PDB file of C-alpha atoms in Angstrom:
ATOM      1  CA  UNK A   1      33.096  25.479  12.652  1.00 33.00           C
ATOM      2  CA  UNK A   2      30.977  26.935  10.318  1.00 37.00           C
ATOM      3  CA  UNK A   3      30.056  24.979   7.050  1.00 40.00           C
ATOM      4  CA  UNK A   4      30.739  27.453   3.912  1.00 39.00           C
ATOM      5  CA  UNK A   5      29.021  24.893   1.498  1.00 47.00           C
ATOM      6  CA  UNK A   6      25.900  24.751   3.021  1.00 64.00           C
ATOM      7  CA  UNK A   7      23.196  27.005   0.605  1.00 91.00           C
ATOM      8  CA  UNK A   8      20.054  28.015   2.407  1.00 95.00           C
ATOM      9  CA  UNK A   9      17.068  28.332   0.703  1.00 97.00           C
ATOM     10  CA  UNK A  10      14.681  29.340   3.662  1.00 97.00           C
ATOM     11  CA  UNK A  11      15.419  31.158   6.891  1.00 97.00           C
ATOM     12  CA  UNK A  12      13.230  31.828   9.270  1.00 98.00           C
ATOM     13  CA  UNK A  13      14.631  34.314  12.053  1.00 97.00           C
ATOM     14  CA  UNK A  14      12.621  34.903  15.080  1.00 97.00           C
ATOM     15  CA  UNK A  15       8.721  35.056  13.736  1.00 98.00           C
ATOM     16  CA  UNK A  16       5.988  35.965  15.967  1.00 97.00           C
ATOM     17  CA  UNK A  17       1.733  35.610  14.568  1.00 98.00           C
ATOM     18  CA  UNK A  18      -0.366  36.251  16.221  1.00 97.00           C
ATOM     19  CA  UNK A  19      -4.644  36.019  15.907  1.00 96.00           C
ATOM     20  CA  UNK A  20      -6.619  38.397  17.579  1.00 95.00           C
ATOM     21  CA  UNK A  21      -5.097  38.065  21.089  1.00 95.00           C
ATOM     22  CA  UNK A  22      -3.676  33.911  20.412  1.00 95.00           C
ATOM     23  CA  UNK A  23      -0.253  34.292  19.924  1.00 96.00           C
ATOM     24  CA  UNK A  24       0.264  30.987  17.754  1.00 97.00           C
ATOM     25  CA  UNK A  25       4.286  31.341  16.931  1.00 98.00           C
ATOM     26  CA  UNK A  26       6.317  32.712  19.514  1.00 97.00           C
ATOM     27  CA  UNK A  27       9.537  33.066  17.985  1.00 97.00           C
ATOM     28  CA  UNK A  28       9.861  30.975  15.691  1.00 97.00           C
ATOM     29  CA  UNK A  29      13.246  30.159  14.289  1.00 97.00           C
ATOM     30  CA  UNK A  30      13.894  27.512  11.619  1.00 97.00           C
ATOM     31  CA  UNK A  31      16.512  27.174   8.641  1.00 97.00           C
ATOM     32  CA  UNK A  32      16.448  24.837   5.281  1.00 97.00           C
ATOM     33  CA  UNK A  33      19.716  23.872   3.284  1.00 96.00           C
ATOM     34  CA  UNK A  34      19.067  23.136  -0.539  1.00 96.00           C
ATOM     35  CA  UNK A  35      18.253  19.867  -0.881  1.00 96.00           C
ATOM     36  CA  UNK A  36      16.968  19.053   2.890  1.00 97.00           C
ATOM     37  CA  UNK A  37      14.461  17.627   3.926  1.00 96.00           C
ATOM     38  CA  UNK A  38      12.637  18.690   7.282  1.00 97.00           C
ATOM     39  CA  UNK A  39       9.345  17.254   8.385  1.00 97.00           C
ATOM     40  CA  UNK A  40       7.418  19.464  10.870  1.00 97.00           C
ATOM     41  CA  UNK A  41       5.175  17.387  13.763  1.00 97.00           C
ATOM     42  CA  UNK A  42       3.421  17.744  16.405  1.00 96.00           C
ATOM     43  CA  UNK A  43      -0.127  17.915  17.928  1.00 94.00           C
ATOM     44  CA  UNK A  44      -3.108  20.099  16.391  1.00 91.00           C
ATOM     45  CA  UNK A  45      -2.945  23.246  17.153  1.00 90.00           C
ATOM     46  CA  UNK A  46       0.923  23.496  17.824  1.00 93.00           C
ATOM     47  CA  UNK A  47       1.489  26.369  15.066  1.00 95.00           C
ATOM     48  CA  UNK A  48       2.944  23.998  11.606  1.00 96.00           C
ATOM     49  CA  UNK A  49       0.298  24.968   9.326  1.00 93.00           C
ATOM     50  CA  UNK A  50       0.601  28.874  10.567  1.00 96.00           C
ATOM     51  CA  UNK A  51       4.455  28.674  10.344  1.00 97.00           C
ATOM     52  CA  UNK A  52       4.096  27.276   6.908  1.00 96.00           C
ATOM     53  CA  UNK A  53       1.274  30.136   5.555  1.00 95.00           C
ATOM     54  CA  UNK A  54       3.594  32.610   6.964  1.00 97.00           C
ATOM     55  CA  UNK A  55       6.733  31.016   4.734  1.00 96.00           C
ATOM     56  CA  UNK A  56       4.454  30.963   1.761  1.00 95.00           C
ATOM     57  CA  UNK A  57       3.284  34.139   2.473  1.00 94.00           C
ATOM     58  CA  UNK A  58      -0.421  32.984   2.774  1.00 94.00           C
ATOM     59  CA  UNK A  59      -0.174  35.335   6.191  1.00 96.00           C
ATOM     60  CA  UNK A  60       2.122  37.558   7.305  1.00 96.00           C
ATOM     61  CA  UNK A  61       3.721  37.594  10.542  1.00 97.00           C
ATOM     62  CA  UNK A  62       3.601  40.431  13.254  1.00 97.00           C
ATOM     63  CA  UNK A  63       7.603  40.305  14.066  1.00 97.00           C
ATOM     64  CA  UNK A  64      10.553  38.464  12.464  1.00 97.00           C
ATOM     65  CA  UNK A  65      12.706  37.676   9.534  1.00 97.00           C
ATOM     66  CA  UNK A  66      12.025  35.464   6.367  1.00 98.00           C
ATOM     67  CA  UNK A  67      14.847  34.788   3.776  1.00 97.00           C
ATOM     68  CA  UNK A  68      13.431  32.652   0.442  1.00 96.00           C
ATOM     69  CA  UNK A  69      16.150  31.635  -1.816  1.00 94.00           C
ATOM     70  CA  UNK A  70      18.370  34.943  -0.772  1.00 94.00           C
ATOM     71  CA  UNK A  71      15.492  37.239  -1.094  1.00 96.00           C
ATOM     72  CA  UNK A  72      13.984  39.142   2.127  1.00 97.00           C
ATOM     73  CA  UNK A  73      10.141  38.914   1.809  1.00 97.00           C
ATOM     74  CA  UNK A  74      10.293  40.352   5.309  1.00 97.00           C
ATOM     75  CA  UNK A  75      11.784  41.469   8.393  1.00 97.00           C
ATOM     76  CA  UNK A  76      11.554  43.834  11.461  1.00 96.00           C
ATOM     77  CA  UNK A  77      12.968  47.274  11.391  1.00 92.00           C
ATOM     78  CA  UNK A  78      12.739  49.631  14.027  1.00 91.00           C
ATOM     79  CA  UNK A  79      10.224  47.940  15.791  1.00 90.00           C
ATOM     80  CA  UNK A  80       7.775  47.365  12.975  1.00 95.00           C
ATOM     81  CA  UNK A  81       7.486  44.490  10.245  1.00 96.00           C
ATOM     82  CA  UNK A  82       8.390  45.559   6.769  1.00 96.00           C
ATOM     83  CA  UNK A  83       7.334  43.430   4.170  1.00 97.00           C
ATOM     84  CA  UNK A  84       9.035  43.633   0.264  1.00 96.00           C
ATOM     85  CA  UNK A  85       7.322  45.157  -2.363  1.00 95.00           C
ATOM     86  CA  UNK A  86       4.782  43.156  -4.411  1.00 94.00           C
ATOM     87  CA  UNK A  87       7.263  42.969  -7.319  1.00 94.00           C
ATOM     88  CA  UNK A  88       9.859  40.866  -5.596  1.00 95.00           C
ATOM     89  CA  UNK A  89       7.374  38.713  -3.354  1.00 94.00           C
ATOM     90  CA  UNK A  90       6.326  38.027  -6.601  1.00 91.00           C
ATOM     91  CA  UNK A  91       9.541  36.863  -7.934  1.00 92.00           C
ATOM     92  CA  UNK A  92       9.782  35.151  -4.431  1.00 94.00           C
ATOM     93  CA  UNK A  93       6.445  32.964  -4.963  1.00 92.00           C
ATOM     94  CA  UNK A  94       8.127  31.757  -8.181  1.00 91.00           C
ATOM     95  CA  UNK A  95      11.154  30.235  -5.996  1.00 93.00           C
ATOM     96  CA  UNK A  96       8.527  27.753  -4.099  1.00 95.00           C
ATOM     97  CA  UNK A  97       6.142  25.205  -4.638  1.00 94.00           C
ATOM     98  CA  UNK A  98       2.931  24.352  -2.015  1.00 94.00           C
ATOM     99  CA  UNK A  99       0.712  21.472  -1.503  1.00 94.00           C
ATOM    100  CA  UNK A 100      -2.363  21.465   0.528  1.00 88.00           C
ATOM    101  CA  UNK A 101      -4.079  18.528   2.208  1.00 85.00           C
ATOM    102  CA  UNK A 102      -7.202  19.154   0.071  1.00 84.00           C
ATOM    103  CA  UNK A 103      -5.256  19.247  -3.345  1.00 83.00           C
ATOM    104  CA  UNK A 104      -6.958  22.564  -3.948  1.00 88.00           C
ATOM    105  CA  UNK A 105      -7.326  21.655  -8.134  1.00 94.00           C
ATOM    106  CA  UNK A 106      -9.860  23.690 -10.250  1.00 94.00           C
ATOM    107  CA  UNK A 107     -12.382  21.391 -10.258  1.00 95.00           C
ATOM    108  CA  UNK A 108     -12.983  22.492 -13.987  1.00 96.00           C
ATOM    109  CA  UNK A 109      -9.751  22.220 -15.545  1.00 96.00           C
ATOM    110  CA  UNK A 110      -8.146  19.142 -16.336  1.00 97.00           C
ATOM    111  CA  UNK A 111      -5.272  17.413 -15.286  1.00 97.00           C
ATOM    112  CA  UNK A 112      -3.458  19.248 -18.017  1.00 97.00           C
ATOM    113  CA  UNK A 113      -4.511  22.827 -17.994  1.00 96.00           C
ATOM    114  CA  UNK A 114      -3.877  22.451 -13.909  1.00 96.00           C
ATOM    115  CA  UNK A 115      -0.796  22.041 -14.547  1.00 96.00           C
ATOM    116  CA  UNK A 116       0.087  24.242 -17.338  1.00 96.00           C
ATOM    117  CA  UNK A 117      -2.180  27.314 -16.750  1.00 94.00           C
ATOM    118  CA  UNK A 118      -0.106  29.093 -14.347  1.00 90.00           C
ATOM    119  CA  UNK A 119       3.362  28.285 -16.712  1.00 92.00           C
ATOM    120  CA  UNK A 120       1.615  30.024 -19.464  1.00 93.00           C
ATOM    121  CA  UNK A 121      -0.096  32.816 -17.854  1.00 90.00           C
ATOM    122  CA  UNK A 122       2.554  33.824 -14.877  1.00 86.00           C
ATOM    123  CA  UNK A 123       5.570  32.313 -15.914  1.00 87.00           C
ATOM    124  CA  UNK A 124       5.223  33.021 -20.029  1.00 90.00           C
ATOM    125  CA  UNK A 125       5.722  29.555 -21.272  1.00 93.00           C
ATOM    126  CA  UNK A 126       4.895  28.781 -25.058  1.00 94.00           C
ATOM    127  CA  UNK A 127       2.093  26.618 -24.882  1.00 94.00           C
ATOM    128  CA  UNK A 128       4.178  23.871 -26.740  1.00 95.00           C
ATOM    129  CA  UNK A 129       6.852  24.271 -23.383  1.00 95.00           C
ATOM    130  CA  UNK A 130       4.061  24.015 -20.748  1.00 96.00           C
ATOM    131  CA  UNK A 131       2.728  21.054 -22.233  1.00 95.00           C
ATOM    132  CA  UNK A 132       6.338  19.198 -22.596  1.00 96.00           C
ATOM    133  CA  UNK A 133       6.778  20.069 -18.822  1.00 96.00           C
ATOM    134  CA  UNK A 134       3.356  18.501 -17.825  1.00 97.00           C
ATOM    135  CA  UNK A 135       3.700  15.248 -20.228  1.00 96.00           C
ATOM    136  CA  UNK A 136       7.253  14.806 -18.469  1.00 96.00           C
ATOM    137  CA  UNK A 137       5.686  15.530 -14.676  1.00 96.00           C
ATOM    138  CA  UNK A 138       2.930  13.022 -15.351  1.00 96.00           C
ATOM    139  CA  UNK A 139       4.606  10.387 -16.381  1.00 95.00           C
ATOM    140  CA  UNK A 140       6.872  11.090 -13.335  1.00 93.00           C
ATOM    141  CA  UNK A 141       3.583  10.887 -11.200  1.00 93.00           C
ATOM    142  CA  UNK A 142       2.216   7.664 -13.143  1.00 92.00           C
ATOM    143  CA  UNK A 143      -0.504   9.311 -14.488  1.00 95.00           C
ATOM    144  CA  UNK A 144       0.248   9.669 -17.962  1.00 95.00           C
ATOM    145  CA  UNK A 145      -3.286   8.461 -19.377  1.00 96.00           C
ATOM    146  CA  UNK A 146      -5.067  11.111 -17.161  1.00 96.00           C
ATOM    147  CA  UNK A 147      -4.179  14.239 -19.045  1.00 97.00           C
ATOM    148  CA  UNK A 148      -7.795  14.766 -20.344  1.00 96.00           C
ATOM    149  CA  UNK A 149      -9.509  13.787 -17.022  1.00 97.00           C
ATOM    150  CA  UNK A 150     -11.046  16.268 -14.199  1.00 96.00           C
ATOM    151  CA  UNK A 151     -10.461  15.920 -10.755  1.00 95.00           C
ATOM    152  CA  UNK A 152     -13.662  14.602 -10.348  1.00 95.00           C
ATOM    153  CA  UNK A 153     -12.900  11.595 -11.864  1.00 95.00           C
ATOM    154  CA  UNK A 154     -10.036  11.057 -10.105  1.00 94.00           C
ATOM    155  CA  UNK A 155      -9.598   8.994  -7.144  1.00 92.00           C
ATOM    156  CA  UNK A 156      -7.677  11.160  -4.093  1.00 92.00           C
ATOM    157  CA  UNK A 157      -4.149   9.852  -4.281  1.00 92.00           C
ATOM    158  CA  UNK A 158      -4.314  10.586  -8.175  1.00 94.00           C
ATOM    159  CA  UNK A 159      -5.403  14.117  -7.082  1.00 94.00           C
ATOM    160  CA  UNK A 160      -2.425  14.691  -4.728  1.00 94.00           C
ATOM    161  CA  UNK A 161      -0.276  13.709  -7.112  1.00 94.00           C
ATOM    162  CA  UNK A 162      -1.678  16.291  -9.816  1.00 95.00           C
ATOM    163  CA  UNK A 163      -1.223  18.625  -6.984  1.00 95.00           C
ATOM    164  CA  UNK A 164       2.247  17.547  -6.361  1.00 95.00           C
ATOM    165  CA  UNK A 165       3.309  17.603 -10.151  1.00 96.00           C
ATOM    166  CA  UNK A 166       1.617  21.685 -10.151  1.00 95.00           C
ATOM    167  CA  UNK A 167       4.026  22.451  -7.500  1.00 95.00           C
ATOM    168  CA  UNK A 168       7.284  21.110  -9.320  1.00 95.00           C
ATOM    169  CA  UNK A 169       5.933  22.285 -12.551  1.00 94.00           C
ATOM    170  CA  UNK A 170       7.277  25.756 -12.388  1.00 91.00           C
ATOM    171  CA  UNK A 171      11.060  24.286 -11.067  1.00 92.00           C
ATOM    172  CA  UNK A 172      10.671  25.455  -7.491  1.00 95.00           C
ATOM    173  CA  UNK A 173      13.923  25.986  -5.307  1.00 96.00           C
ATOM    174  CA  UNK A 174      11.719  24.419  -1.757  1.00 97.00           C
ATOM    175  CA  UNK A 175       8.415  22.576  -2.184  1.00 97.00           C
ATOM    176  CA  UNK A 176       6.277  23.207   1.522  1.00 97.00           C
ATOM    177  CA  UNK A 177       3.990  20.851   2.062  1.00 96.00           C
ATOM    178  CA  UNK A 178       0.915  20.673   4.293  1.00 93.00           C
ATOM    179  CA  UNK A 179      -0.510  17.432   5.900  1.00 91.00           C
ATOM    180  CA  UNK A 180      -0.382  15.768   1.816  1.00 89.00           C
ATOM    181  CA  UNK A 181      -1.924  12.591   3.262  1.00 88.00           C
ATOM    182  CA  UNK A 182      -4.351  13.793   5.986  1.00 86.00           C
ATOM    183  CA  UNK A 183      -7.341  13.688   3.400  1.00 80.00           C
ATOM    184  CA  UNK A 184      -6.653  10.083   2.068  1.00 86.00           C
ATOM    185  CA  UNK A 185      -7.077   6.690   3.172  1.00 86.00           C
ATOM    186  CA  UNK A 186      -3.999   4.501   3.756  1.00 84.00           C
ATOM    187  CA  UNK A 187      -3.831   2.540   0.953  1.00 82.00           C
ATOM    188  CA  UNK A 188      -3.662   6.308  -1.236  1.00 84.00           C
ATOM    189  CA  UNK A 189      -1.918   7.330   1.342  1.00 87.00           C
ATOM    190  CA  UNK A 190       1.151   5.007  -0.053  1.00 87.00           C
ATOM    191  CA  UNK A 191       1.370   6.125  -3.232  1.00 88.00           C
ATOM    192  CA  UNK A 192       1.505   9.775  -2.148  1.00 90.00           C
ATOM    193  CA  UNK A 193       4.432   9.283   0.228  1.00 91.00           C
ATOM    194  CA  UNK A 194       6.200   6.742  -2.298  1.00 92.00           C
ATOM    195  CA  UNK A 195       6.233   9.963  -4.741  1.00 93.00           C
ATOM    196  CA  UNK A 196       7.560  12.309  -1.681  1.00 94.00           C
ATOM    197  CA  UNK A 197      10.304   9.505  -0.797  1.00 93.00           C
ATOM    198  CA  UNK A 198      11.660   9.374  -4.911  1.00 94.00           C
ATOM    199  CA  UNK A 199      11.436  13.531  -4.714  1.00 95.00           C
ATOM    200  CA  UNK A 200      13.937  13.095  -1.484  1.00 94.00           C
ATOM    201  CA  UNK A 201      15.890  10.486  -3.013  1.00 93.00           C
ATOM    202  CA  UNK A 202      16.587  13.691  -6.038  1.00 94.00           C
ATOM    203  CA  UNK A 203      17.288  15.887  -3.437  1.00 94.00           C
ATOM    204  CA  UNK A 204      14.421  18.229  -3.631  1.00 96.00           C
ATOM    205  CA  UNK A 205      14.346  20.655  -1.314  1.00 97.00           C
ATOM    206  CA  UNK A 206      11.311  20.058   1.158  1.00 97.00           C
ATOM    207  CA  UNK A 207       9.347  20.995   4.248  1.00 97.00           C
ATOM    208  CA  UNK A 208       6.597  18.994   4.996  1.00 96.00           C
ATOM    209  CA  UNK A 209       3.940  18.545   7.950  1.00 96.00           C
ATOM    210  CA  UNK A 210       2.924  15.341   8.424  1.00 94.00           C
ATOM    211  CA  UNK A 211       1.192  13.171  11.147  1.00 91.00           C
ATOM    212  CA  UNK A 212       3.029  10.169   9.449  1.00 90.00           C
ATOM    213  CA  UNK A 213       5.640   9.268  12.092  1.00 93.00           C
ATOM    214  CA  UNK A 214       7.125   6.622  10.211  1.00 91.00           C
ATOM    215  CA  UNK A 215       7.532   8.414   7.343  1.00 92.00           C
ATOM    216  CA  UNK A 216       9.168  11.255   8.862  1.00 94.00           C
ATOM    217  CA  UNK A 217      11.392   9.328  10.569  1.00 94.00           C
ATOM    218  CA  UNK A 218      12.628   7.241   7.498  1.00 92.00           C
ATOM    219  CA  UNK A 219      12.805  10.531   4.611  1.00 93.00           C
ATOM    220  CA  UNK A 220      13.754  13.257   6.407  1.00 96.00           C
ATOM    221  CA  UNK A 221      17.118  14.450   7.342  1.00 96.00           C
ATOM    222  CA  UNK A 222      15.716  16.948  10.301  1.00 97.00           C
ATOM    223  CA  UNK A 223      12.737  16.667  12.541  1.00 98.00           C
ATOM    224  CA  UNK A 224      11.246  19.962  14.128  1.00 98.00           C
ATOM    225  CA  UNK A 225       8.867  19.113  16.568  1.00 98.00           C
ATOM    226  CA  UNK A 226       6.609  22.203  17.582  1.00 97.00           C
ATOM    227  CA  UNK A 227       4.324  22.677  20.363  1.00 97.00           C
ATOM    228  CA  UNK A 228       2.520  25.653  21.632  1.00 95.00           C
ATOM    229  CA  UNK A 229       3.860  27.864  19.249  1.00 96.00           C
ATOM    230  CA  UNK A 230       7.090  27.172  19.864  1.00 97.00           C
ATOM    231  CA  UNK A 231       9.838  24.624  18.668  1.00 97.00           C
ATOM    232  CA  UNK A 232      10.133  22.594  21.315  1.00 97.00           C
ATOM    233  CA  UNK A 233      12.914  20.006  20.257  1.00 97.00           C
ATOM    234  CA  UNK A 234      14.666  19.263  16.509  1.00 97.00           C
ATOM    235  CA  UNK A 235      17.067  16.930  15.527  1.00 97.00           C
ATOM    236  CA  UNK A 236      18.250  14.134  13.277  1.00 97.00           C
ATOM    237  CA  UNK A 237      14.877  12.328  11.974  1.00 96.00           C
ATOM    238  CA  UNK A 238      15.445   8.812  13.230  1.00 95.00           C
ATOM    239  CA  UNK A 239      17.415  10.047  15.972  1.00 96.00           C
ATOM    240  CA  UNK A 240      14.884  12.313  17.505  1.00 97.00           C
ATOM    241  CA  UNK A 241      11.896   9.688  16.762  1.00 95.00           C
ATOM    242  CA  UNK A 242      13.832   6.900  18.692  1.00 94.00           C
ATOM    243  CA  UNK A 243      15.620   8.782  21.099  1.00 95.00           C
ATOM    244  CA  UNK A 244      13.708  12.113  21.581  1.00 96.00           C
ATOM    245  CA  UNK A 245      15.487  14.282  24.430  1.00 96.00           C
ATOM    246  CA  UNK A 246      12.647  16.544  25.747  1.00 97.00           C
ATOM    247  CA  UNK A 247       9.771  15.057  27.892  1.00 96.00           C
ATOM    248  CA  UNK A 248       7.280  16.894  25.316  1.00 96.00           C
ATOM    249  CA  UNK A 249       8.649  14.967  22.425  1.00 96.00           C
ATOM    250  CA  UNK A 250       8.675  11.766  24.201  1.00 96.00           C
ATOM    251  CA  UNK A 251       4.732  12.473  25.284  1.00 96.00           C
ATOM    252  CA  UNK A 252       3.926  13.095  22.097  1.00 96.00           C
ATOM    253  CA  UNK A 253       5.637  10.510  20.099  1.00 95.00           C
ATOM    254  CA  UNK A 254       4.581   7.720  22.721  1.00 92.00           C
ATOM    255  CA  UNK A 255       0.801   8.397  20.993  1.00 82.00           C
ATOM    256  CA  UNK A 256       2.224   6.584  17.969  1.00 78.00           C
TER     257      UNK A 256
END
């Protein structure tokens, strides 16, 4: 039966990307409900980061359907893609939130205007708004006393979570995010995914690629293990971590 309460805020229908002649998704089809949280694994090279430049429109796709918050930034029609005009994948950027594995800051800005440049500039905050919102976010992110500093002087972790408090700065329906721990060493590591687990506890909507096994298996509600360009097995996080089905899965997850 189908469940009329569920609200998606990201379907992916049937993507193909390809580079040069590497096809690196082959059909790729993948759905989020508000307030979800799926973690994308599996090895290097598998297609995550591509599927997740392709939802964030950081590439576009060759084939396929994506649906962000009820809006179409693309789809195929007769035989070709056909993406939306640069109006609405405008309005469609606004709906999400992305955080890269290298933080991606400008290095000379602080804390602060990182936070509230794009509010005032693309989404026409006052100054006095953009600057309530990024008190409140860095408090969240327990980093209050670092409004003034650079990212220079901050350690990684305390970069991620500037990055992280960018992303939820503008009030984003989904928040993608890709490999946010690869860069950092365990112990920063920690704090990073403590701030990921209390954004899942309040329900934020989330995709997130990860090598973290453990993590993925204790915040996420769905796994989607991809290999090859394809999805190759998804399921209930802890179920498909403990009890994977496919012999792919199992292969992989055996490495950890």
């Amino acid at each position: 039966m189908t469940d009329t309460n569920k609200d998606t805020v990201l379907e992916i229908n049937a993507i193909h990307k390809s580079f040069g002649n590497l096809e690196v998704l082959k059909g790729i089809t993948v759905n989020v409900d508000r307030g979800e949280v799926v973690a994308v694994i599996g090895p290097s090279g598998g297609g995550k980061s591509t599927l997740l430049r392709c939802a964030t429109t950081l590439e576009k796709v060759d084939s396929g359907k994506i649906v962000i918050g009820g809006d179409v930034l693309c789809e195929t029609k007769d035989g070709r893609i056909s993406y939306c005009d640069k109006k609405l994948e405008k309005e469609i950027r606004s709906k999400f939130g992305l955080v890269f594995q290298n933080f991606n800051l400008f290095p000379h800005f602080s804390v602060k205007r990182n936070i509230t440049e794009a509010l005032i500039h693309v989404h026409k905050k006052s100054k006095e708004e953009a600057e309530e919102i990024c008190r409140h976010l860095l408090a969240k992110m327990d980093l209050t006393e670092k409004a003034d500093a650079y990212p220079c002087n901050l350690s990684g972790g305390q970069q991620q979570r500037v990055s992280i408090a960018r992303a939820l700065a503008t009030n984003p329906e989904i928040i993608f995010f890709d490999e946010p721990t690869s860069a950092l060493d365990p112990e920063l590591t920690k704090g990073v995914l403590t701030v990921i687990k209390e954004l899942a506890k309040e329900k934020m909507t989330m995709v997130i690629v990860t090598h973290e096994m453990s993590f993925a298996r204790d915040v996420a509600d769905r796994i989607v293990f991809m290999d090859g360009g394809v999805i190759v097995e998804e399921g209930p996080a802890y179920e498909l971590v403990t009890n994977p089905k496919q012999e792919r899965t199992k292969a992989f997850l055996a490495g950890y």
